[in-house]
CSV table of C-alpha atoms and ligand atoms in Angstrom, one decimal:
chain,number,residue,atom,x,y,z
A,268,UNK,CA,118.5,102.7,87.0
A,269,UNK,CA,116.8,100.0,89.6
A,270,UNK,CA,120.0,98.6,90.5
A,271,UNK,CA,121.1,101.9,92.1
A,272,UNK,CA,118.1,102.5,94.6
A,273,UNK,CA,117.7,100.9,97.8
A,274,UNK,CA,115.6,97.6,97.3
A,275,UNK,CA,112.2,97.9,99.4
A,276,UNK,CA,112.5,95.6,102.5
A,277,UNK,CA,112.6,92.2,101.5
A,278,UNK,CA,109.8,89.6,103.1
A,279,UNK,CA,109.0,86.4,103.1
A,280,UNK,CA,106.0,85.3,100.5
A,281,UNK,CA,103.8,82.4,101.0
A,282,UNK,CA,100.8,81.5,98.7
A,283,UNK,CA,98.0,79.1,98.7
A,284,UNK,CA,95.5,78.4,96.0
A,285,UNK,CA,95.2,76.4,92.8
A,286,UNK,CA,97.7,77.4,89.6
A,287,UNK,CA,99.3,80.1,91.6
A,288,UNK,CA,100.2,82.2,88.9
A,289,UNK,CA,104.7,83.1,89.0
A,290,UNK,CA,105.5,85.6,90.6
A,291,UNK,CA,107.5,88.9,88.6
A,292,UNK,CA,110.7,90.4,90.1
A,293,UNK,CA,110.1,94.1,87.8
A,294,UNK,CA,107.8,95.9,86.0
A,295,UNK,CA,109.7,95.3,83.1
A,296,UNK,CA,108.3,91.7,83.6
A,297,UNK,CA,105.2,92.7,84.5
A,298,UNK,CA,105.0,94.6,81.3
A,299,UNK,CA,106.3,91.6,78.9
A,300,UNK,CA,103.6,89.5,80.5
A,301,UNK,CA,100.8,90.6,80.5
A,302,UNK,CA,101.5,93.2,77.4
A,303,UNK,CA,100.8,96.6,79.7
A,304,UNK,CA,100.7,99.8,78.0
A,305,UNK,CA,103.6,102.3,78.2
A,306,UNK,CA,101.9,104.8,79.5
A,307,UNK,CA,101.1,103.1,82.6
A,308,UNK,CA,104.9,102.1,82.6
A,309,UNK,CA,105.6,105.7,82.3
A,310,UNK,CA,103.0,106.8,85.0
A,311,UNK,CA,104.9,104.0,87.4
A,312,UNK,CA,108.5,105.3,87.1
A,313,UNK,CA,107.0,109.0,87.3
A,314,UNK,CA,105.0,107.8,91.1
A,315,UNK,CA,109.0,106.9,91.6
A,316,UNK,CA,108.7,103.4,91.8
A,317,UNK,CA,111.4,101.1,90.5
A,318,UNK,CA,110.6,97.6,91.9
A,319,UNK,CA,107.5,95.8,92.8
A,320,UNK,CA,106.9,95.2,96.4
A,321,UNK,CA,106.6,91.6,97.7
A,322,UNK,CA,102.9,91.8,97.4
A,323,UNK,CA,102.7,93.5,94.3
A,324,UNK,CA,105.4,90.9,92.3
A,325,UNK,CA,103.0,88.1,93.7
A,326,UNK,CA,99.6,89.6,93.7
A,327,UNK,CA,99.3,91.6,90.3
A,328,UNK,CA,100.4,89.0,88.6
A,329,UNK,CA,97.9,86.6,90.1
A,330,UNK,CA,94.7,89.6,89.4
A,331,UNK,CA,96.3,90.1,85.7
A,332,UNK,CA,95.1,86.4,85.5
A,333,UNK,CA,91.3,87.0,86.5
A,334,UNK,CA,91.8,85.0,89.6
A,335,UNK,CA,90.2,86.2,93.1
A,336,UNK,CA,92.7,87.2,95.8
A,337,UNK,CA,93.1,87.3,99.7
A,338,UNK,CA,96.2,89.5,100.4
A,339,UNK,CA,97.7,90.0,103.9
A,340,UNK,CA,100.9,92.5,103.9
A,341,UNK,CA,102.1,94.8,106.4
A,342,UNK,CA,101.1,98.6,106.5
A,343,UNK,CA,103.3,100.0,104.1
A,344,UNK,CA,104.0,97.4,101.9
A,345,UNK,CA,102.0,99.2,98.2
A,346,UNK,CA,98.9,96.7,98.4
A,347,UNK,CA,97.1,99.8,97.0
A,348,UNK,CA,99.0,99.7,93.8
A,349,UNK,CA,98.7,95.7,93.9
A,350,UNK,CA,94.8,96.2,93.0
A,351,UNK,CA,95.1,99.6,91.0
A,352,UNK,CA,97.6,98.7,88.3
A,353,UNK,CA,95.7,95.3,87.7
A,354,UNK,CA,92.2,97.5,87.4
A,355,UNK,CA,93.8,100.0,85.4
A,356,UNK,CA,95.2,97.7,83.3
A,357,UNK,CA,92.2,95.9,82.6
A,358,UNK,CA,89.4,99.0,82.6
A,359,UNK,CA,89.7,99.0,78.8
A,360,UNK,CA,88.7,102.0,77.0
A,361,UNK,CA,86.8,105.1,79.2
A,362,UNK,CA,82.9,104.5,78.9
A,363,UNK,CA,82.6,107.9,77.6
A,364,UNK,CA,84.7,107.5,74.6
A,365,UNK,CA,82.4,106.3,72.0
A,366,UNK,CA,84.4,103.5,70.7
A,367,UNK,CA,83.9,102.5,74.3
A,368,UNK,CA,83.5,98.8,73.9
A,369,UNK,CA,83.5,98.0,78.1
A,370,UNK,CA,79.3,99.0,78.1
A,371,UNK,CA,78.1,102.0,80.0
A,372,UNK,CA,79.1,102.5,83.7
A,373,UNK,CA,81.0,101.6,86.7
A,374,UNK,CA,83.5,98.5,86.1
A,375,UNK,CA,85.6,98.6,88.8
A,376,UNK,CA,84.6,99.3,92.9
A,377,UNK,CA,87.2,99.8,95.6
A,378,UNK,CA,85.7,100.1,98.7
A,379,UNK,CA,87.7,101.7,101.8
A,380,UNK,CA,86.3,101.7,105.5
A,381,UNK,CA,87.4,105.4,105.9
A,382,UNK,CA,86.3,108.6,103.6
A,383,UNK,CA,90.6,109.5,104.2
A,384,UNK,CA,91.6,105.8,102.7
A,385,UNK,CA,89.6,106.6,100.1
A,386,UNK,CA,90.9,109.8,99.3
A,387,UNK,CA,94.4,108.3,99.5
A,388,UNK,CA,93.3,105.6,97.1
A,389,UNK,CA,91.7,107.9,94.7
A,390,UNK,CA,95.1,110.1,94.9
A,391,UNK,CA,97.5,107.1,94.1
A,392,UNK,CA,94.8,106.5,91.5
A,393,UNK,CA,94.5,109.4,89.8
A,394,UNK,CA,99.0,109.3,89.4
A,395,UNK,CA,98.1,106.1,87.6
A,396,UNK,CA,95.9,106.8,85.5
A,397,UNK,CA,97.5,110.3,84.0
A,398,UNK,CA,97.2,110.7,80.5
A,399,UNK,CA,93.7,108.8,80.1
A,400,UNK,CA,90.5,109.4,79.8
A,401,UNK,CA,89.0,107.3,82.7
A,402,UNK,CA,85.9,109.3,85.2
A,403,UNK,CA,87.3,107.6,88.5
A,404,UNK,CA,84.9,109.3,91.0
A,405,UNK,CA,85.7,109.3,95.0
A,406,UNK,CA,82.6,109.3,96.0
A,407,UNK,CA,81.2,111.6,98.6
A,408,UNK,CA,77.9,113.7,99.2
A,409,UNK,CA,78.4,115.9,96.5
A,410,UNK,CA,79.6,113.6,93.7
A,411,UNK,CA,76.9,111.2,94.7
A,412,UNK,CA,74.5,113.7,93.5
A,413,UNK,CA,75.8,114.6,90.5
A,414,UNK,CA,75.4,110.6,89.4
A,415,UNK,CA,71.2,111.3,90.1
A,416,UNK,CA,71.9,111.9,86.2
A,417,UNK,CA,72.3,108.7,84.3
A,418,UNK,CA,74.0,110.6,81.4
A,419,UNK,CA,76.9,111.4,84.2
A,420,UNK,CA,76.7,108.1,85.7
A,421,UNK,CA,77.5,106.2,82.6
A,422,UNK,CA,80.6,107.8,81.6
A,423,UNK,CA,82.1,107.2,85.3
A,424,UNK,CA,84.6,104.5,85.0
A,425,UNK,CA,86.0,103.7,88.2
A,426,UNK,CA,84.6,104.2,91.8
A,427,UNK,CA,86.5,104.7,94.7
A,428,UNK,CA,83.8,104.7,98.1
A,429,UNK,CA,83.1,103.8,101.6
A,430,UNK,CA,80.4,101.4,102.2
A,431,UNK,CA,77.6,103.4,103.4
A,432,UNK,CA,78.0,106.0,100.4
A,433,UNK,CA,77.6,103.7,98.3
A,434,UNK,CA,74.6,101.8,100.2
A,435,UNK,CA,73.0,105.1,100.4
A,436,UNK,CA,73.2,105.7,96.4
A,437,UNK,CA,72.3,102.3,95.3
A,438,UNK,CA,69.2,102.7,97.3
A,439,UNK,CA,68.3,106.1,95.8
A,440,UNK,CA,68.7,104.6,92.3
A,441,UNK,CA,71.8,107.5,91.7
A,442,UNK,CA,74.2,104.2,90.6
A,443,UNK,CA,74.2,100.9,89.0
A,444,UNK,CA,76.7,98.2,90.0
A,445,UNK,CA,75.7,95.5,87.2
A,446,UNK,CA,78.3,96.1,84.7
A,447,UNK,CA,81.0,95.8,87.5
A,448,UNK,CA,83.8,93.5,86.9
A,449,UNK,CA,86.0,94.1,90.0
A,450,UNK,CA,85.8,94.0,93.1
A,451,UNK,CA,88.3,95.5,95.8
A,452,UNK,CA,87.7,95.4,99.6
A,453,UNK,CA,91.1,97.4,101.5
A,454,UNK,CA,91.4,96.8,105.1
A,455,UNK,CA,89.3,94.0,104.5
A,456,UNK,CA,89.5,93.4,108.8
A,457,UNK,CA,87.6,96.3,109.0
A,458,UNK,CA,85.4,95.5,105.7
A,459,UNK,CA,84.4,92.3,106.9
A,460,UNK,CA,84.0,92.8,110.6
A,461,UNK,CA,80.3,93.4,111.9
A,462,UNK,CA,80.5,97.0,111.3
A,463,UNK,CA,80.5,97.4,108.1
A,464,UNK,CA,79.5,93.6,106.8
A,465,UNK,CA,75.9,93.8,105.7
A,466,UNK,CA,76.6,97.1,103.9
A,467,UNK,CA,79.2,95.6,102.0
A,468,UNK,CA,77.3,92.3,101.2
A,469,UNK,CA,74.6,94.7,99.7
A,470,UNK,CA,77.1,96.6,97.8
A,471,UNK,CA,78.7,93.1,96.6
A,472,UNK,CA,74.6,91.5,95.9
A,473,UNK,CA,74.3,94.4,93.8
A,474,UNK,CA,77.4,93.7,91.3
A,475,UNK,CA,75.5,91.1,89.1
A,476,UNK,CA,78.0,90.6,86.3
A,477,UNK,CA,78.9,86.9,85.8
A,478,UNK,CA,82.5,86.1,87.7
A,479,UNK,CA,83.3,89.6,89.0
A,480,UNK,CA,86.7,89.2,90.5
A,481,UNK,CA,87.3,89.6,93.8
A,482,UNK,CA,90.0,90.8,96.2
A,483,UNK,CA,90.7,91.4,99.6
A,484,UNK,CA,93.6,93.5,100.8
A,485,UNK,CA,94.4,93.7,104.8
A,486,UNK,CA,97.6,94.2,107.3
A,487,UNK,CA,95.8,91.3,109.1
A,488,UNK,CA,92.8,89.2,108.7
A,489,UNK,CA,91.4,87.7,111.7
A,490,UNK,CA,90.1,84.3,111.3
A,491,UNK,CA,86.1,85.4,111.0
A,492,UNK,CA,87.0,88.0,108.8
A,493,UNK,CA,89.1,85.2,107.3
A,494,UNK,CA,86.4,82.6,106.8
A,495,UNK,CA,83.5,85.7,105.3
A,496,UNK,CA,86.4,86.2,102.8
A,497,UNK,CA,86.5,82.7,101.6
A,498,UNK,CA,82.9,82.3,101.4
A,499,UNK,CA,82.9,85.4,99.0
A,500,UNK,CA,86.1,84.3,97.0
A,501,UNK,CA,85.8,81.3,94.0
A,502,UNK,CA,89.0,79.2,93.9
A,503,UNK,CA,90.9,82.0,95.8
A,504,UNK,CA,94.7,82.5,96.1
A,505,UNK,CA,95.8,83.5,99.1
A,506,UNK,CA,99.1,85.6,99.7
A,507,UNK,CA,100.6,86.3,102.7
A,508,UNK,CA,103.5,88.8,103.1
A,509,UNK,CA,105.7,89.1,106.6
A,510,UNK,CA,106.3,87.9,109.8
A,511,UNK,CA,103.8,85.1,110.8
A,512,UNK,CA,101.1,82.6,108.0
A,513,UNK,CA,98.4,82.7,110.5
B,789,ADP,P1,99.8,99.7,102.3
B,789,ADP,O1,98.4,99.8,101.7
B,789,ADP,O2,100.3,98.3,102.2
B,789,ADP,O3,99.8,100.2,103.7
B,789,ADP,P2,100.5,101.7,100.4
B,789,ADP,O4,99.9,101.2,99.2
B,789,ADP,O5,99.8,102.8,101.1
B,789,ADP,O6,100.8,100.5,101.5
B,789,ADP,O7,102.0,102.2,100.1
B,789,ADP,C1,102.9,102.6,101.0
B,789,ADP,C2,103.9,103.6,100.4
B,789,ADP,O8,104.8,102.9,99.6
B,789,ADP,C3,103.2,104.7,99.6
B,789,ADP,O9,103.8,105.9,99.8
B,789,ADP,C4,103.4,104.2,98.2
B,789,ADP,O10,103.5,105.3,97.3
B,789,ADP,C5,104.8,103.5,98.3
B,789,ADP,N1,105.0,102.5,97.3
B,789,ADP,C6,104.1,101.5,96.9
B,789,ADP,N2,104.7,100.7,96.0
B,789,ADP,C7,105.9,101.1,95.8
B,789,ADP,C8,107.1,100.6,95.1
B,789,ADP,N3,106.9,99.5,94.3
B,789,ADP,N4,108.2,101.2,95.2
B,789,ADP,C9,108.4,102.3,96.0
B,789,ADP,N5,107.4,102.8,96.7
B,789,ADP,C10,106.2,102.2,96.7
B,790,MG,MG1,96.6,100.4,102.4
Protein backbone atom coordinates (compact mmCIF):
# COMPACT_ATOMS: atom_id res chain seq x y z
CA UNK A 1 0.00 0.00 0.00
CA UNK A 2 1.17 3.83 -0.81
CA UNK A 3 0.78 4.87 2.65
CA UNK A 4 3.64 2.51 3.76
CA UNK A 5 6.52 3.82 1.29
CA UNK A 6 8.48 6.76 1.81
CA UNK A 7 6.79 9.75 0.01
CA UNK A 8 9.22 11.18 -2.76
CA UNK A 9 10.69 14.52 -1.54
CA UNK A 10 8.05 17.02 -1.35
CA UNK A 11 8.54 20.52 -3.38
CA UNK A 12 7.08 23.49 -3.80
CA UNK A 13 4.73 23.84 -7.17
CA UNK A 14 4.04 26.98 -8.82
CA UNK A 15 2.05 27.35 -12.19
CA UNK A 16 1.29 30.02 -14.57
CA UNK A 17 -0.97 29.87 -17.58
CA UNK A 18 -4.69 30.16 -18.35
CA UNK A 19 -7.31 27.25 -16.76
CA UNK A 20 -4.45 25.59 -15.10
CA UNK A 21 -5.91 22.26 -15.02
CA UNK A 22 -6.03 20.70 -10.75
CA UNK A 23 -3.44 19.07 -9.93
CA UNK A 24 -3.85 14.88 -8.84
CA UNK A 25 -2.30 13.67 -5.48
CA UNK A 26 -2.31 9.51 -7.06
CA UNK A 27 -2.63 7.61 -9.85
CA UNK A 28 -5.69 6.42 -8.63
CA UNK A 29 -6.89 10.00 -9.41
CA UNK A 30 -5.16 10.19 -12.39
CA UNK A 31 -6.97 7.07 -13.46
CA UNK A 32 -10.64 8.33 -12.48
CA UNK A 33 -9.96 11.41 -14.42
CA UNK A 34 -9.02 11.03 -17.30
CA UNK A 35 -10.42 7.25 -17.59
CA UNK A 36 -6.68 5.52 -18.10
CA UNK A 37 -6.57 1.97 -19.00
CA UNK A 38 -5.61 -0.67 -16.37
CA UNK A 39 -2.97 -1.90 -18.04
CA UNK A 40 -1.04 1.26 -17.87
CA UNK A 41 -2.05 1.31 -14.07
CA UNK A 42 -0.63 -2.12 -13.89
CA UNK A 43 2.54 -1.23 -15.90
CA UNK A 44 3.00 1.91 -13.22
CA UNK A 45 2.86 -0.07 -9.95
CA UNK A 46 5.08 -2.89 -11.83
CA UNK A 47 8.03 0.35 -12.79
CA UNK A 48 7.43 0.53 -8.63
CA UNK A 49 5.93 3.66 -8.47
CA UNK A 50 3.24 4.48 -5.96
CA UNK A 51 2.82 8.27 -6.07
CA UNK A 52 3.15 10.92 -8.66
CA UNK A 53 5.96 13.24 -8.28
CA UNK A 54 5.35 17.02 -7.93
CA UNK A 55 5.78 17.43 -11.53
CA UNK A 56 3.99 14.53 -12.66
CA UNK A 57 0.60 15.36 -10.23
CA UNK A 58 0.74 18.94 -11.87
CA UNK A 59 1.97 18.29 -15.37
CA UNK A 60 0.11 15.03 -16.66
CA UNK A 61 -2.76 16.32 -15.68
CA UNK A 62 -2.39 19.58 -17.47
CA UNK A 63 -0.98 17.39 -21.10
CA UNK A 64 -4.16 14.83 -20.42
CA UNK A 65 -5.96 18.21 -21.19
CA UNK A 66 -4.30 18.90 -24.76
CA UNK A 67 -2.73 21.99 -23.33
CA UNK A 68 1.13 22.92 -24.21
CA UNK A 69 3.63 22.77 -21.31
CA UNK A 70 6.86 24.41 -20.05
CA UNK A 71 8.18 22.21 -17.12
CA UNK A 72 11.20 23.14 -14.94
CA UNK A 73 11.93 20.30 -12.16
CA UNK A 74 15.03 19.23 -10.69
CA UNK A 75 17.18 16.15 -12.08
CA UNK A 76 15.56 13.41 -10.62
CA UNK A 77 12.31 14.48 -10.14
CA UNK A 78 10.23 11.63 -13.12
CA UNK A 79 9.61 14.54 -15.78
CA UNK A 80 10.23 11.55 -18.16
CA UNK A 81 7.12 9.81 -17.08
CA UNK A 82 5.30 13.33 -16.92
CA UNK A 83 5.35 13.33 -20.92
CA UNK A 84 5.31 9.41 -21.45
CA UNK A 85 2.18 8.41 -19.48
CA UNK A 86 0.18 11.42 -21.13
CA UNK A 87 1.55 10.13 -24.78
CA UNK A 88 0.80 6.71 -23.98
CA UNK A 89 -2.26 7.44 -22.84
CA UNK A 90 -3.31 9.25 -25.68
CA UNK A 91 -1.41 7.15 -28.77
CA UNK A 92 -4.68 5.36 -29.31
CA UNK A 93 -4.66 2.15 -31.08
CA UNK A 94 -0.91 0.91 -32.73
CA UNK A 95 -0.95 2.04 -36.57
CA UNK A 96 -0.33 -1.43 -37.49
CA UNK A 97 -3.36 -2.83 -36.08
CA UNK A 98 -5.84 -2.57 -38.78
CA UNK A 99 -8.64 -1.22 -36.78
CA UNK A 100 -5.97 1.42 -36.38
CA UNK A 101 -8.12 4.49 -36.41
CA UNK A 102 -4.91 7.21 -35.40
CA UNK A 103 -3.78 7.15 -39.59
CA UNK A 104 -0.55 5.68 -40.69
CA UNK A 105 2.77 6.84 -38.86
CA UNK A 106 4.58 8.60 -36.25
CA UNK A 107 2.19 10.50 -33.68
CA UNK A 108 4.20 11.20 -31.02
CA UNK A 109 8.23 12.70 -31.09
CA UNK A 110 10.41 13.01 -28.08
CA UNK A 111 13.45 14.49 -28.81
CA UNK A 112 16.63 14.17 -26.39
CA UNK A 113 19.94 16.10 -26.88
CA UNK A 114 21.99 12.89 -26.21
CA UNK A 115 21.76 9.33 -28.10
CA UNK A 116 22.15 7.94 -23.90
CA UNK A 117 18.80 10.20 -22.83
CA UNK A 118 17.31 8.71 -25.50
CA UNK A 119 18.05 5.37 -24.78
CA UNK A 120 16.93 5.97 -21.13
CA UNK A 121 13.68 7.39 -22.45
CA UNK A 122 13.02 4.61 -24.79
CA UNK A 123 13.85 2.18 -21.72
CA UNK A 124 11.27 3.86 -19.21
CA UNK A 125 9.14 3.72 -22.37
CA UNK A 126 9.21 0.54 -23.36
CA UNK A 127 8.18 -0.56 -19.13
CA UNK A 128 5.15 1.53 -20.01
CA UNK A 129 3.96 0.45 -22.70
CA UNK A 130 4.22 -3.65 -21.87
CA UNK A 131 1.43 -5.50 -22.99
CA UNK A 132 0.68 -3.33 -26.26
CA UNK A 133 1.16 -3.30 -29.53
CA UNK A 134 2.87 0.18 -30.11
CA UNK A 135 6.42 0.20 -32.73
CA UNK A 136 8.24 2.97 -30.44
CA UNK A 137 11.55 3.18 -32.34
CA UNK A 138 14.90 4.81 -30.67
CA UNK A 139 16.18 5.99 -33.50
CA UNK A 140 19.77 5.42 -34.49
CA UNK A 141 21.75 4.61 -37.78
CA UNK A 142 20.42 1.34 -38.16
CA UNK A 143 16.72 1.79 -37.37
CA UNK A 144 16.81 4.93 -39.52
CA UNK A 145 17.32 2.70 -42.38
CA UNK A 146 15.06 0.24 -41.88
CA UNK A 147 12.18 3.23 -42.10
CA UNK A 148 13.75 3.83 -46.03
CA UNK A 149 10.56 1.30 -46.38
CA UNK A 150 7.33 3.13 -46.07
CA UNK A 151 5.51 -0.15 -45.27
CA UNK A 152 7.85 -0.15 -41.93
CA UNK A 153 7.54 3.36 -41.37
CA UNK A 154 3.82 3.45 -41.12
CA UNK A 155 3.34 0.96 -38.54
CA UNK A 156 6.00 2.91 -36.18
CA UNK A 157 4.01 4.54 -33.46
CA UNK A 158 6.22 6.38 -31.33
CA UNK A 159 9.71 7.95 -31.98
CA UNK A 160 12.18 8.48 -29.53
CA UNK A 161 15.55 10.62 -31.32
CA UNK A 162 18.16 13.21 -31.12
CA UNK A 163 17.80 16.07 -33.37
CA UNK A 164 20.26 15.48 -35.96
CA UNK A 165 18.93 11.73 -36.60
CA UNK A 166 16.12 12.83 -37.15
CA UNK A 167 17.17 16.04 -39.42
CA UNK A 168 19.21 13.57 -41.29
CA UNK A 169 16.06 11.19 -42.06
CA UNK A 170 13.49 13.76 -42.81
CA UNK A 171 15.91 14.96 -45.47
CA UNK A 172 16.43 11.59 -47.04
CA UNK A 173 12.64 11.10 -47.30
CA UNK A 174 13.13 7.75 -44.67
CA UNK A 175 10.20 9.55 -42.31
CA UNK A 176 7.18 11.71 -42.28
CA UNK A 177 6.35 13.93 -39.30
CA UNK A 178 2.77 15.17 -40.56
CA UNK A 179 0.51 12.94 -38.72
CA UNK A 180 2.42 13.89 -35.43
CA UNK A 181 0.37 15.09 -32.57
CA UNK A 182 3.00 15.50 -29.85
CA UNK A 183 5.65 17.14 -29.33
CA UNK A 184 8.34 16.57 -26.52
CA UNK A 185 11.64 18.48 -26.23
CA UNK A 186 13.76 16.93 -22.73
CA UNK A 187 16.49 19.06 -21.54
CA UNK A 188 14.91 21.70 -23.39
CA UNK A 189 18.22 24.07 -22.17
CA UNK A 190 20.08 22.13 -24.23
CA UNK A 191 17.23 21.71 -27.11
CA UNK A 192 16.75 25.28 -27.43
CA UNK A 193 20.31 26.60 -27.00
CA UNK A 194 22.20 27.44 -30.39
CA UNK A 195 23.45 24.05 -30.74
CA UNK A 196 20.88 22.24 -31.48
CA UNK A 197 18.03 25.13 -32.28
CA UNK A 198 17.72 25.18 -36.04
CA UNK A 199 17.68 21.37 -36.11
CA UNK A 200 15.00 21.22 -33.93
CA UNK A 201 12.96 24.04 -35.52
CA UNK A 202 13.22 21.83 -38.78
CA UNK A 203 12.21 18.86 -36.98
CA UNK A 204 9.18 20.97 -35.35
CA UNK A 205 8.40 22.89 -39.23
CA UNK A 206 8.09 19.52 -40.39
CA UNK A 207 5.11 18.28 -37.86
CA UNK A 208 2.27 19.89 -39.91
CA UNK A 209 -0.80 18.45 -38.03
CA UNK A 210 -3.14 21.21 -36.83
CA UNK A 211 -2.43 22.08 -32.84
CA UNK A 212 0.26 19.54 -32.24
CA UNK A 213 0.87 19.82 -28.48
CA UNK A 214 3.83 20.87 -27.26
CA UNK A 215 6.07 20.43 -24.20
CA UNK A 216 9.23 21.39 -22.87
CA UNK A 217 10.87 19.50 -20.04
CA UNK A 218 14.25 20.99 -18.34
CA UNK A 219 16.24 21.11 -14.76
CA UNK A 220 16.51 24.81 -15.79
CA UNK A 221 15.59 27.04 -18.49
CA UNK A 222 17.62 30.03 -18.99
CA UNK A 223 15.78 32.96 -20.04
CA UNK A 224 16.62 32.72 -24.08
CA UNK A 225 15.93 29.31 -23.97
CA UNK A 226 12.98 30.57 -21.99
CA UNK A 227 11.60 33.15 -24.40
CA UNK A 228 12.23 30.37 -27.90
CA UNK A 229 9.94 28.22 -25.75
CA UNK A 230 7.20 30.64 -25.44
CA UNK A 231 7.30 31.62 -28.98
CA UNK A 232 6.86 27.84 -29.83
CA UNK A 233 4.11 27.26 -27.11
CA UNK A 234 0.11 28.47 -27.75
CA UNK A 235 -1.49 29.55 -24.43
CA UNK A 236 1.21 27.64 -22.47
CA UNK A 237 1.21 26.56 -18.80
CA UNK A 238 4.08 26.86 -17.15
CA UNK A 239 5.24 24.61 -14.01
CA UNK A 240 7.89 25.09 -12.00
CA UNK A 241 9.08 22.58 -9.34
CA UNK A 242 11.89 23.46 -6.52
CA UNK A 243 13.93 25.89 -5.07
CA UNK A 244 13.77 29.26 -6.94
CA UNK A 245 10.55 30.70 -9.85
CA UNK A 246 13.11 32.29 -11.92
P1 LIG B 1 14.30 13.59 -14.39
O1 LIG B 1 14.07 13.44 -15.87
O2 LIG B 1 13.42 14.65 -13.78
O3 LIG B 1 15.75 13.81 -14.05
P2 LIG B 1 13.62 10.80 -14.33
O4 LIG B 1 12.40 10.83 -15.14
O5 LIG B 1 14.86 10.33 -14.99
O6 LIG B 1 13.89 12.25 -13.68
O7 LIG B 1 13.32 9.95 -13.01
C1 LIG B 1 14.27 9.81 -12.00
C2 LIG B 1 14.09 8.46 -11.28
O8 LIG B 1 12.88 8.48 -10.53
C3 LIG B 1 13.98 7.31 -12.24
O9 LIG B 1 14.71 6.23 -11.73
C4 LIG B 1 12.52 6.98 -12.26
O10 LIG B 1 12.30 5.63 -12.55
C5 LIG B 1 12.08 7.36 -10.86
N1 LIG B 1 10.66 7.78 -10.75
C6 LIG B 1 9.96 8.55 -11.62
N2 LIG B 1 8.71 8.76 -11.19
C7 LIG B 1 8.59 8.11 -10.01
C8 LIG B 1 7.51 7.95 -9.06
N3 LIG B 1 6.33 8.52 -9.26
N4 LIG B 1 7.76 7.21 -7.96
C9 LIG B 1 8.96 6.64 -7.76
N5 LIG B 1 10.01 6.74 -8.60
C10 LIG B 1 9.84 7.48 -9.71
MG1 LIG C 1 15.20 13.69 -17.55
Amino acid sequence: DAADDPPMPRHRVTTKGNNVPEHVESFQALQERYALSNRLLTNLEESGYKRPTGIQSYGIPILMESRDLAAISPTGTGKTLSYLLPVMASLGAPAASSKGDAGTGVRALILAPTRELAHQIHNECLKLAQGRKWRIVLFSKATASTLADKNVRDKVDLVISTPLRLVAALQAGHIELDNVRHIVLDEADRMLDSEFLSQVQEVVAACTYPNVQKAVFSATLPAGAEKIAMSMLQDPIRVVVGLKDT
